[in-house]
Short mmCIF file of C-alpha atoms in Angstrom, two decimals:
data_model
loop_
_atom_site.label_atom_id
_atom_site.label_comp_id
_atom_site.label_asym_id
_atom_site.label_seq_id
_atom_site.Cartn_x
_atom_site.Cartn_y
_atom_site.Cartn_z
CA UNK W 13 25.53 110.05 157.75
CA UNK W 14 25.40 114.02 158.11
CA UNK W 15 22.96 115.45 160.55
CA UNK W 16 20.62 118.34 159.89
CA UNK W 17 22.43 120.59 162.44
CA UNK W 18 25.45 119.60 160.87
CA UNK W 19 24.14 120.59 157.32
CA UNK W 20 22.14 123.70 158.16
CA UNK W 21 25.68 124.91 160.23
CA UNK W 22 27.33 124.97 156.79
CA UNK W 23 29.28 128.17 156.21
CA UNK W 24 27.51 129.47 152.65
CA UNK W 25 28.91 132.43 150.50
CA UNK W 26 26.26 134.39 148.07
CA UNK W 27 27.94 136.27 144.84
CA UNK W 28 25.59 138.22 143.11
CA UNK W 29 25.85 142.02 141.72
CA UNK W 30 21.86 142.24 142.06
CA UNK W 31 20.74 143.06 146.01
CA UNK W 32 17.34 141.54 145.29
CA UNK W 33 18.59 138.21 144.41
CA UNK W 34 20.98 138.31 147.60
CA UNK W 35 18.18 139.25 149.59
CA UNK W 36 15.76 136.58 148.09
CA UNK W 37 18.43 134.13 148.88
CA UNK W 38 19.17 135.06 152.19
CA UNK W 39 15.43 135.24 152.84
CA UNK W 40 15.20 131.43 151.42
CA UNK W 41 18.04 130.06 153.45
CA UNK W 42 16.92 131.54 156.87
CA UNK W 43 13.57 130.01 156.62
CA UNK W 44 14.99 126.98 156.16
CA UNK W 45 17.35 127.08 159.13
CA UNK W 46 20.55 127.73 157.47
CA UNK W 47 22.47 130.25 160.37
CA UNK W 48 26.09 130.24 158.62
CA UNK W 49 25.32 132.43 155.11
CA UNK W 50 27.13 135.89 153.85
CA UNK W 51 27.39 137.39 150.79
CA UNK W 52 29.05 139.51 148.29
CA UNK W 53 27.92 141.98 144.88
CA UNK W 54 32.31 142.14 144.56
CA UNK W 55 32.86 139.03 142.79
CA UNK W 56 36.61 140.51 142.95
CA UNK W 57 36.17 140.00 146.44
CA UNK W 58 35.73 136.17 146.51
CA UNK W 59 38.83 134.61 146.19
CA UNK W 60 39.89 136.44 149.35
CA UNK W 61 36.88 135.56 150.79
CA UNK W 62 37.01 131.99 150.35
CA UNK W 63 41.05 131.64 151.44
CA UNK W 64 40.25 133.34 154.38
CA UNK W 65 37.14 131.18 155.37
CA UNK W 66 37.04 128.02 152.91
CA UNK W 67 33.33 128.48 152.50
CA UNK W 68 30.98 125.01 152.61
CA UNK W 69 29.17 125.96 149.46
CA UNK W 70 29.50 129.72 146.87
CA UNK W 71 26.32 130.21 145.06
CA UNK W 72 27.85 132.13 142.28
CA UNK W 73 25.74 134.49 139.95
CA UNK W 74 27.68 134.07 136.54
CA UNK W 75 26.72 137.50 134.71
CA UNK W 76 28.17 140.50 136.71
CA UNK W 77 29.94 143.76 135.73
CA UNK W 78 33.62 143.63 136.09
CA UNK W 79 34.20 140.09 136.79
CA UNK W 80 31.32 137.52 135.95
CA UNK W 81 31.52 134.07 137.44
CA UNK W 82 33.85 132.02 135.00
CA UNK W 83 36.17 134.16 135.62
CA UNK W 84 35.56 134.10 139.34
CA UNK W 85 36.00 130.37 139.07
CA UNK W 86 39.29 130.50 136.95
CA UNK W 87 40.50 132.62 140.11
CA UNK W 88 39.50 130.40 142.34
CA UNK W 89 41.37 127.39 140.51
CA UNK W 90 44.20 128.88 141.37
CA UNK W 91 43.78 129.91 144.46
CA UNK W 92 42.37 126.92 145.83
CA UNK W 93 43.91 125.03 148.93
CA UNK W 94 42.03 121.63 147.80
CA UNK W 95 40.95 120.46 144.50
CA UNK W 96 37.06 120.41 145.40
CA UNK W 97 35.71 123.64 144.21
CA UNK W 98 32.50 124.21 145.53
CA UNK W 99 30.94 126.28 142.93
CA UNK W 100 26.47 126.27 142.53
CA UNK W 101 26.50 128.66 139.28
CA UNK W 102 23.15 130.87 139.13
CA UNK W 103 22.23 131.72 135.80
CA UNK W 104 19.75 132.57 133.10
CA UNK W 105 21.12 131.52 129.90
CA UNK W 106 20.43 127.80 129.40
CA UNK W 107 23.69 127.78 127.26
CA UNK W 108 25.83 128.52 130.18
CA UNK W 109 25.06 125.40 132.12
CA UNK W 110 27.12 122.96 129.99
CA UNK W 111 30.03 125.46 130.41
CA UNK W 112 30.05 126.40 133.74
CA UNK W 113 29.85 122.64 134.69
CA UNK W 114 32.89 122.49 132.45
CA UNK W 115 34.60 125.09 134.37
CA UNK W 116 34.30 123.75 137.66
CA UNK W 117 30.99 124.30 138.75
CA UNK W 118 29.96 121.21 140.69
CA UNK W 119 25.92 122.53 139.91
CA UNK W 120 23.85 125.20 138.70
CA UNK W 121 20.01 127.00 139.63
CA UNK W 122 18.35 128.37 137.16
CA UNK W 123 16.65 131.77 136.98
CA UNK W 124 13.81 132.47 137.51
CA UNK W 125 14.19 130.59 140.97
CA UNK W 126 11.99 127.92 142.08
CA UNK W 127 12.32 127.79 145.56
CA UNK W 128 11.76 124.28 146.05
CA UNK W 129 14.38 123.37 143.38
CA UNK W 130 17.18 125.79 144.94
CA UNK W 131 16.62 124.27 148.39
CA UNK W 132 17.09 120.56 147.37
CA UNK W 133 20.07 121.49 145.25
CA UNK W 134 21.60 123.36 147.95
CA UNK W 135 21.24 120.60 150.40
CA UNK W 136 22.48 117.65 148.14
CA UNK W 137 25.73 119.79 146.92
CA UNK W 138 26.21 120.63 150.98
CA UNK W 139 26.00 116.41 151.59
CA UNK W 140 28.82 116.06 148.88
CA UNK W 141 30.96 119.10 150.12
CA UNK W 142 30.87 117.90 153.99
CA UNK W 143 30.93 114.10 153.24
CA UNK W 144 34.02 115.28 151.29
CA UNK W 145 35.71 117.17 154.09
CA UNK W 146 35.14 114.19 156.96
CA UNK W 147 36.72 111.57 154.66
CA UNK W 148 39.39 114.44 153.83
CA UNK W 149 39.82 114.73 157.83
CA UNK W 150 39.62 110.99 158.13
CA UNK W 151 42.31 110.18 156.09
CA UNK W 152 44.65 113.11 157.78
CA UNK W 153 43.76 110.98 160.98
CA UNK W 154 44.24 107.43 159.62
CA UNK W 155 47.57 108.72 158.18
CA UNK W 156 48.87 110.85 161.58
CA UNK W 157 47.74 106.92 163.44
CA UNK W 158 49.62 105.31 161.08
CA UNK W 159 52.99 107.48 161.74
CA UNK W 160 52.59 106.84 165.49
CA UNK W 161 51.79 103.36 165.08
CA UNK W 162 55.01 102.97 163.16
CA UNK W 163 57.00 104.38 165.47
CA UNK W 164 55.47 102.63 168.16
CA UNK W 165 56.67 99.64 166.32
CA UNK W 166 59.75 100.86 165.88
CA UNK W 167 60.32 101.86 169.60
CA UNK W 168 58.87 97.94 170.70
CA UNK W 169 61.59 96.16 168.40
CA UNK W 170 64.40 98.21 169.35
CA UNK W 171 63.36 97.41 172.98
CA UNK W 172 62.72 93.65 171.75
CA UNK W 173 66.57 93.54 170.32
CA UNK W 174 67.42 95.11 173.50
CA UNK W 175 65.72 92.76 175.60
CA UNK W 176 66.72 89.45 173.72
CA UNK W 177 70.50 90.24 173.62
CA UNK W 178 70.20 90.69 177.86
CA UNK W 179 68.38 87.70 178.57
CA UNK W 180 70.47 85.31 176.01
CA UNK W 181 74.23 84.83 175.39
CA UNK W 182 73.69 86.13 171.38
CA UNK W 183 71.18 87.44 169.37
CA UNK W 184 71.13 86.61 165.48
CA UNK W 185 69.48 87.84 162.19
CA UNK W 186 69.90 86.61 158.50
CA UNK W 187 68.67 87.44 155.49
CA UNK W 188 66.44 85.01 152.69
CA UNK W 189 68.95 83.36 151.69
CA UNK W 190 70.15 82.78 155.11
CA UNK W 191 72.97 84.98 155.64
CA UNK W 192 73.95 86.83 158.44
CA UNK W 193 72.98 89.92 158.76
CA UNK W 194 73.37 90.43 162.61
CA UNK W 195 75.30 89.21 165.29
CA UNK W 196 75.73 90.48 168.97
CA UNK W 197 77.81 88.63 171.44
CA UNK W 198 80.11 85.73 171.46
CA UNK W 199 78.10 83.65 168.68
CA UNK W 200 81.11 83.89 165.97
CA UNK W 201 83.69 82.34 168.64
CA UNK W 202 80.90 80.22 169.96
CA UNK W 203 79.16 78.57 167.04
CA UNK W 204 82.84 78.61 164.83
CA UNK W 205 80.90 81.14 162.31
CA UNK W 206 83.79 82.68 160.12
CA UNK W 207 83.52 86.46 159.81
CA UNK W 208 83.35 86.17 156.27
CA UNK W 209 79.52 84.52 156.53
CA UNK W 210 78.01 87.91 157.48
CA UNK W 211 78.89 88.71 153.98
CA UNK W 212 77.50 85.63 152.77
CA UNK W 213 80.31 83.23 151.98
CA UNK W 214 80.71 80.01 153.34
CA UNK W 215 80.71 79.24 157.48
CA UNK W 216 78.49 79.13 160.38
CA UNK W 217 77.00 75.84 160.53
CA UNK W 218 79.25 73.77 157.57
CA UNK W 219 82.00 73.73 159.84
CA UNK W 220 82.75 70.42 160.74
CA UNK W 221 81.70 68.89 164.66
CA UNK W 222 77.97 69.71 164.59
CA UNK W 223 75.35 66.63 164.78
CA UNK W 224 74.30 66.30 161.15
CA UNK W 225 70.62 64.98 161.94
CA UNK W 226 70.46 67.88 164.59
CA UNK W 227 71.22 70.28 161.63
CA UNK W 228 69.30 68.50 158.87
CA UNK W 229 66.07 69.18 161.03
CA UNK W 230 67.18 72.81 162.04
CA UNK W 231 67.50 73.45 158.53
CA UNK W 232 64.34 72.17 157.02
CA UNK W 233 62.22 73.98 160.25
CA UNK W 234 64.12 77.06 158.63
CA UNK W 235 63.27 75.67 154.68
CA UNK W 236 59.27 75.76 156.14
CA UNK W 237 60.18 78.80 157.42
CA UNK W 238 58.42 77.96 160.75
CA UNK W 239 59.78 78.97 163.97
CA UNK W 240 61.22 77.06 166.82
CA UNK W 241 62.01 77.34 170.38
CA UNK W 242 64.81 75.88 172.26
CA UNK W 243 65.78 73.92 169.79
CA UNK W 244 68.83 71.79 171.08
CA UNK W 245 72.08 71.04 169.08
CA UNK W 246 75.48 69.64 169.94
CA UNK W 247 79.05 70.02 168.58
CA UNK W 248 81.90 67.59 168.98
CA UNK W 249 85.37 69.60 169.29
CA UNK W 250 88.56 68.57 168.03
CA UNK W 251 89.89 67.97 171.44
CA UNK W 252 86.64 65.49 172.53
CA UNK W 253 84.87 68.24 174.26
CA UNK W 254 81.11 68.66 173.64
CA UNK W 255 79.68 71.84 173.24
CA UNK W 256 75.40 72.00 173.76
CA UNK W 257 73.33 74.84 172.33
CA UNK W 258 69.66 75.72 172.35
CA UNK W 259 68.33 78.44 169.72
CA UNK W 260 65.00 80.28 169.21
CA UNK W 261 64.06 82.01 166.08
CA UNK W 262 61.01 82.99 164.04
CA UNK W 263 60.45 84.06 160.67
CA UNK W 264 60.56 87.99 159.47
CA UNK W 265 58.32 89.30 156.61
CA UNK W 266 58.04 92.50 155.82
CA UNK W 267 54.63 94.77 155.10
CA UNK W 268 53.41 92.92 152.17
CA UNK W 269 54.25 89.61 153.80
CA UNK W 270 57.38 88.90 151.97
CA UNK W 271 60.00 86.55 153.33
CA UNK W 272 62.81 88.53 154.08
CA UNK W 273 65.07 86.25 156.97
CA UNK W 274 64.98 85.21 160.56
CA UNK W 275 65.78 86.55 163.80
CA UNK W 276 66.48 84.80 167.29
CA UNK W 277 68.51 83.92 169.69
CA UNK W 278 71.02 81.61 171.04
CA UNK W 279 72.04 80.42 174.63
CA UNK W 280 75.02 77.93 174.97
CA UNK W 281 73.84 75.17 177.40
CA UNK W 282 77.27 73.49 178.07
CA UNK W 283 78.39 74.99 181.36
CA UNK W 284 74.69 75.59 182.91
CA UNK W 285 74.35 71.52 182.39
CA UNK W 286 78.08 71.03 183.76
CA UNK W 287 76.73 72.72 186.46
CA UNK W 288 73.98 70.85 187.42
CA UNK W 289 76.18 67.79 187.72
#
C-alpha cells in the first residue's frame, strides 16, 4: 500500500496553453498537499520535459495552438523509456474522450472542472502510476538477486567439486542414461572403466569380478534414483586379489526438476582395511 506522503510527493507536469487553467490547477493541487507540480503552455516542450524528469502523472490539455495533445502523446510514444504513458487528457469536447483513451491516455477531466472530480482522478491514476513503478523496481531487484544467487551457486559447486575430489580418491558424474560424463582421479584404472564408457559404450561396471548382488542393489538405488552413502562393493581380480570400494552419490535435476544424472564419489577401501590388520 502507497502512503499519502508518498502520493502527494509525486512529481506532476501541467500542459495547458491557457495560464488560468494552469493556475487553477496549481491552486487545486497545493491545497491538497501535492509539493512536486510544474507546468508548461509549450506542449513542444514536453517530450523533453518528461525524458529529462519521467514525470509521475502529465495532465495534458488536448486543444492548443501549434501542437494539441494527440499529437503531444504520439511524441511521447516514441520517446518513451517505458511503455506506461501517463497521460490525464483535459478536455471539452465529449467526443475526444473515446479517442484520447485510444491514443494512450490512461484518463481524462472534463471541462468545466469539478474540483472534487479532478482530485479523486488525480489520486487514483497517481496509485496506478507508483504501484506500477515499485513492482517495475521490484522485479529489477528480484532479477539483480537472482543473478547473484546464481552465481553464488555456481561459486558453492565449483568449491563442492573441489572439495569432494580432495577428500576422496575420485569424483564421478553421469548422465540419465548413466553415462559418464566426469571422471577425476584414478577411477578408470581403479574400477576397470574402459575409456570408451565416457562416451557411452559399454564398460565400467559390466566388466567381469564385481559381486553381482552388490551391483544389482547399487543399480536399482540408482533405478529409484535415491542416493546412497558409503555404499560398499567388492571385486575379485584375475590373480585372487580382492579389491573393496565404498561410493557416495546423489541424484542431479536440473531447474525444473528434471532428472538429468548423478554425481559422487568414490574411495577404494582395500589398503586402508589391509592396514588395519
Amino acid at each position: 500500500m502507497l502512503s499519502d506522503p508518498e502520493i502527494l510527493a509525486a512529481s506532476i507536469l501541467i500542459v495547458d496553453d491557457q495560464e488560468s487553467n494552469v493556475l487553477l490547477i496549481e491552486q487545486l493541487l497545493a491545497e491538497a498537499g501535492y509539493t512536486n507540480v510544474t507546468s508548461t503552455r509549450d506542449p513542444c516542450a514536453v517530450c523533453a520535459l518528461h525524458r529529462r524528469n519521467c514525470y509521475d502523472l502529465i495532465l495534458l490539455d488536448l486543444q492548443m495552438p501549434g501542437m494539441d495533445g494527440f499529437q503531444v502523446m504520439e511524441s511521447l510514444k516514441t520517446n518513451a523509456v517505458e511503455a506506461y504513458l501517463p497521460v490525464l487528457v483535459i478536455t471539452a469536447q465529449p467526443g475526444h474522450k473515446l479517442r484520447a483513451l485510444q491514443a494512450g491516455a490512461r484518463d481524462f477531466i472534463s471541462k468545466p472542472f469539478v474540483l472534487v472530480e479532478v482530485l479523486t482522478r488525480i489520486r487514483n491514476m497517481l496509485e496506478v502510476r507508483l504501484l506500477y513503478k515499485q513492482l517495475e523496481s521490484y522485479s529489477k531487484v528480484l532479477e539483480q538477486t537472482v543473478q547473484e544467487r546464481t552465481a553464488e551457486l555456481r561459486e558453492s559447486e565449483a568449491r563442492y567439486r573441489s572439495l569432494t575430489e580432495l577428500a576422496s580418491d575420485w569424483y564421478w558424474e553421469q548422465d540419465e542414461s548413466m553415462n559418464f560424463t566426469k571422471v577425476s582421479g584414478p577411477v578408470l584404472e581403479m574400477l576397470g572403466i574402459q575409456v570408451g564408457s565416457l562416451a557411452g559404450e559399454s564398460g565400467g561396471l559390466d566388466a567381469p569380478g564385481w559381486n553381482d548382488s552388490e551391483r544389482e542393489k547399487l543399480r536399482a538405488t540408482i533405478a529409484a534414483r535415491e542416493p546412497f552413502i558409503d555404499f560398499l562393493f567388492h571385486r575379485l581380480n584375475a590373480d585372487g586379489s580382492e579389491q573393496q570400494f565404498r561410493v557416495s552419490g546423489e541424484p542431479m535435476f536440473d531447474g525444473s526438476c528434471r532428472f538429468i544424472g548423478y554425481r559422487g564419489i568414490g574411495v577404494e577401501v582395500t589398503n586402508r582395511s589391509e592396514g588395519r590388520r
